[in-house]
């Protein structure tokens, strides 16, 4: 149905954009590898300082510190930044799909009904981008918004037709008629004023 989210092997029309499962796994693997490499280069991981044969921190604690640093300065880790924003965007999409599941097909084109889930989606995408210093609007957010239109609002039409300009011949007539009338009216005013002066 329209209100459910398909997985990677589901209906291609319902799969959110920029969300192939393999790409996510690759990004997460790169993230883990990058955290270790960056940590080794910055001196925060690698061989822990030993005191009396015991390490000051476990590898897990060091990785947690790396993660906290990456969350605090996401712009310094572009691969991490993109992976985290993709996760957040997917969460926004899933929440939107859940909310839209409560909307019947008959009401999909009623703005008063769908405005709240739609606003929640856009605000969620924007807030996630702000937290990750990713920049908004961005290509991924635009893809999710366009995908929401294709998935839920494709069959919606305007209740009132768009107001269009009149045909060119009608438009020219409407413009030229007052222009031609102005000299005629001026002439009449001048003639009337001369008649008034003659009679006085």
Short mmCIF file of C-alpha atoms in Angstrom, two decimals:
data_model
loop_
_atom_site.label_atom_id
_atom_site.label_comp_id
_atom_site.label_asym_id
_atom_site.label_seq_id
_atom_site.Cartn_x
_atom_site.Cartn_y
_atom_site.Cartn_z
CA UNK A 1 0.00 0.00 0.00
CA UNK A 2 0.95 3.65 -0.08
CA UNK A 3 1.49 3.97 3.63
CA UNK A 4 4.24 1.39 4.10
CA UNK A 5 7.97 1.59 3.67
CA UNK A 6 9.60 -1.12 1.63
CA UNK A 7 13.02 -2.54 2.34
CA UNK A 8 15.88 -2.83 -0.15
CA UNK A 9 14.23 -5.76 -1.89
CA UNK A 10 10.71 -4.29 -1.86
CA UNK A 11 8.85 -2.12 -4.32
CA UNK A 12 11.38 0.22 -5.94
CA UNK A 13 8.80 3.01 -5.98
CA UNK A 14 8.57 2.87 -2.18
CA UNK A 15 12.31 2.67 -1.44
CA UNK A 16 13.52 6.04 -0.17
CA UNK A 17 16.14 7.83 -2.27
CA UNK A 18 19.84 7.55 -1.52
CA UNK A 19 19.25 4.58 0.71
CA UNK A 20 20.62 1.40 -0.82
CA UNK A 21 21.38 -1.00 2.01
CA UNK A 22 24.83 -1.91 0.65
CA UNK A 23 25.83 1.74 0.57
CA UNK A 24 24.93 2.15 4.24
CA UNK A 25 26.98 -0.88 5.23
CA UNK A 26 29.93 0.43 3.23
CA UNK A 27 29.66 3.84 4.89
CA UNK A 28 29.49 2.31 8.35
CA UNK A 29 32.55 0.15 7.63
CA UNK A 30 34.40 3.21 6.35
CA UNK A 31 33.29 5.05 9.46
CA UNK A 32 34.71 2.42 11.78
CA UNK A 33 37.92 2.16 9.78
CA UNK A 34 38.21 5.94 9.57
CA UNK A 35 37.67 6.36 13.30
CA UNK A 36 40.49 3.96 14.06
CA UNK A 37 42.86 5.51 11.51
CA UNK A 38 42.04 9.06 12.58
CA UNK A 39 42.38 8.06 16.20
CA UNK A 40 45.82 6.51 15.61
CA UNK A 41 47.02 9.61 13.75
CA UNK A 42 45.74 11.93 16.44
CA UNK A 43 47.31 9.84 19.19
CA UNK A 44 44.03 9.04 20.92
CA UNK A 45 44.06 5.35 20.07
CA UNK A 46 46.71 2.82 19.36
CA UNK A 47 48.77 1.58 22.27
CA UNK A 48 47.31 2.97 25.48
CA UNK A 49 49.59 4.51 28.08
CA UNK A 50 50.60 1.85 30.55
CA UNK A 51 50.95 2.35 34.27
CA UNK A 52 52.02 -0.62 36.35
CA UNK A 53 51.13 -2.99 33.49
CA UNK A 54 47.52 -1.75 33.25
CA UNK A 55 46.05 0.40 30.49
CA UNK A 56 44.48 3.76 31.37
CA UNK A 57 41.51 3.15 29.06
CA UNK A 58 40.05 0.26 27.18
CA UNK A 59 39.83 0.26 23.39
CA UNK A 60 36.06 0.71 23.71
CA UNK A 61 36.45 3.83 25.84
CA UNK A 62 38.92 5.26 23.31
CA UNK A 63 36.54 4.54 20.44
CA UNK A 64 33.76 6.20 22.43
CA UNK A 65 35.94 9.28 22.87
CA UNK A 66 36.60 9.29 19.11
CA UNK A 67 32.88 9.03 18.45
CA UNK A 68 32.13 11.92 20.83
CA UNK A 69 34.77 14.03 19.07
CA UNK A 70 33.29 13.18 15.67
CA UNK A 71 29.80 14.09 16.91
CA UNK A 72 31.12 17.40 18.26
CA UNK A 73 33.02 18.28 15.06
CA UNK A 74 31.23 16.41 12.26
CA UNK A 75 32.55 18.71 9.52
CA UNK A 76 36.06 17.44 10.20
CA UNK A 77 34.95 13.90 9.26
CA UNK A 78 33.02 14.14 5.95
CA UNK A 79 32.41 10.39 5.60
CA UNK A 80 31.03 10.22 9.13
CA UNK A 81 29.02 13.39 8.58
CA UNK A 82 27.36 12.00 5.46
CA UNK A 83 26.69 8.60 7.03
CA UNK A 84 25.12 10.15 10.11
CA UNK A 85 22.96 12.50 8.07
CA UNK A 86 21.79 9.58 5.93
CA UNK A 87 20.80 7.75 9.11
CA UNK A 88 18.95 10.79 10.41
CA UNK A 89 17.23 11.38 7.06
CA UNK A 90 16.13 7.72 6.96
CA UNK A 91 14.70 8.14 10.47
CA UNK A 92 12.80 11.25 9.31
CA UNK A 93 11.44 9.31 6.34
CA UNK A 94 10.36 6.35 8.50
CA UNK A 95 8.52 8.70 10.88
CA UNK A 96 6.82 10.39 7.91
CA UNK A 97 5.72 7.00 6.50
CA UNK A 98 4.26 6.05 9.90
CA UNK A 99 2.31 9.30 10.08
CA UNK A 100 1.07 8.97 6.50
CA UNK A 101 -0.10 5.41 7.20
CA UNK A 102 -2.84 6.99 9.33
CA UNK A 103 -4.10 9.06 6.37
CA UNK A 104 -6.66 7.39 4.14
CA UNK A 105 -6.14 7.46 0.37
CA UNK A 106 -9.19 9.72 -0.01
CA UNK A 107 -7.55 12.41 2.16
CA UNK A 108 -4.04 12.40 0.68
CA UNK A 109 -4.75 15.60 -1.25
CA UNK A 110 -6.28 17.46 1.71
CA UNK A 111 -3.60 19.92 2.83
CA UNK A 112 -5.21 20.35 6.26
CA UNK A 113 -4.68 16.61 6.83
CA UNK A 114 -1.19 16.10 5.36
CA UNK A 115 0.40 19.43 6.31
CA UNK A 116 1.51 18.23 9.75
CA UNK A 117 3.35 15.06 8.59
CA UNK A 118 4.85 17.00 5.68
CA UNK A 119 6.05 19.80 7.95
CA UNK A 120 7.45 17.22 10.38
CA UNK A 121 9.45 15.63 7.53
CA UNK A 122 10.91 18.92 6.31
CA UNK A 123 11.72 20.17 9.84
CA UNK A 124 13.30 16.83 10.74
CA UNK A 125 15.52 16.90 7.63
CA UNK A 126 16.52 20.50 8.37
CA UNK A 127 17.21 19.89 12.07
CA UNK A 128 19.29 16.80 11.27
CA UNK A 129 21.35 18.80 8.78
CA UNK A 130 21.88 21.56 11.33
CA UNK A 131 23.04 19.12 14.00
CA UNK A 132 25.51 17.51 11.61
CA UNK A 133 26.58 20.88 10.11
CA UNK A 134 25.66 19.36 6.75
CA UNK A 135 24.01 22.37 5.16
CA UNK A 136 20.35 22.72 4.24
CA UNK A 137 18.81 22.49 1.72
CA UNK A 138 20.93 19.63 0.43
CA UNK A 139 20.59 17.03 -2.32
CA UNK A 140 19.54 14.17 -0.02
CA UNK A 141 16.81 16.23 1.70
CA UNK A 142 15.51 17.38 -1.68
CA UNK A 143 15.40 13.77 -2.87
CA UNK A 144 13.35 12.73 0.16
CA UNK A 145 10.92 15.62 -0.32
CA UNK A 146 10.58 14.89 -4.06
CA UNK A 147 10.12 11.20 -3.23
CA UNK A 148 7.31 12.06 -0.79
CA UNK A 149 5.56 13.96 -3.60
CA UNK A 150 5.93 11.08 -6.05
CA UNK A 151 4.79 8.52 -3.48
CA UNK A 152 1.86 10.26 -1.81
CA UNK A 153 0.81 13.36 -3.74
CA UNK A 154 1.30 12.45 -7.40
CA UNK A 155 -2.43 12.23 -8.15
CA UNK A 156 -3.33 15.49 -6.43
CA UNK A 157 -4.60 18.24 -8.71
CA UNK A 158 -5.49 21.83 -8.02
CA UNK A 159 -9.17 22.34 -7.15
CA UNK A 160 -9.16 25.64 -9.06
CA UNK A 161 -7.49 25.93 -12.47
CA UNK A 162 -4.45 28.15 -12.69
CA UNK A 163 -5.21 31.66 -13.88
CA UNK A 164 -3.45 32.14 -17.21
CA UNK A 165 -2.84 35.24 -19.30
CA UNK A 166 -5.51 35.85 -21.92
CA UNK A 167 -4.68 35.13 -25.57
CA UNK A 168 -2.39 37.66 -27.24
CA UNK A 169 -5.07 39.25 -29.47
CA UNK A 170 -7.34 39.88 -26.45
CA UNK A 171 -4.43 41.24 -24.45
CA UNK A 172 -3.45 43.66 -27.25
CA UNK A 173 -7.04 44.87 -27.55
CA UNK A 174 -7.21 45.53 -23.81
CA UNK A 175 -3.95 47.50 -23.95
CA UNK A 176 -4.54 49.49 -27.17
CA UNK A 177 -8.17 50.51 -26.48
CA UNK A 178 -7.42 52.79 -23.49
CA UNK A 179 -4.36 54.20 -25.28
CA UNK A 180 -6.51 55.23 -28.25
CA UNK A 181 -9.27 56.63 -26.04
CA UNK A 182 -6.95 58.99 -24.13
CA UNK A 183 -6.30 61.42 -27.08
CA UNK A 184 -10.04 61.38 -27.94
CA UNK A 185 -10.99 62.26 -24.36
CA UNK A 186 -8.34 65.01 -24.19
CA UNK A 187 -9.71 66.49 -27.47
CA UNK A 188 -13.26 66.45 -26.09
CA UNK A 189 -12.15 68.21 -22.89
CA UNK A 190 -10.29 70.89 -24.88
CA UNK A 191 -13.29 71.47 -27.21
CA UNK A 192 -15.69 71.72 -24.26
CA UNK A 193 -13.46 74.25 -22.51
CA UNK A 194 -13.27 76.38 -25.72
CA UNK A 195 -17.08 76.27 -26.09
CA UNK A 196 -17.39 77.41 -22.49
CA UNK A 197 -15.00 80.35 -23.11
CA UNK A 198 -16.91 81.43 -26.27
CA UNK A 199 -20.27 81.46 -24.52
CA UNK A 200 -18.88 83.52 -21.62
#
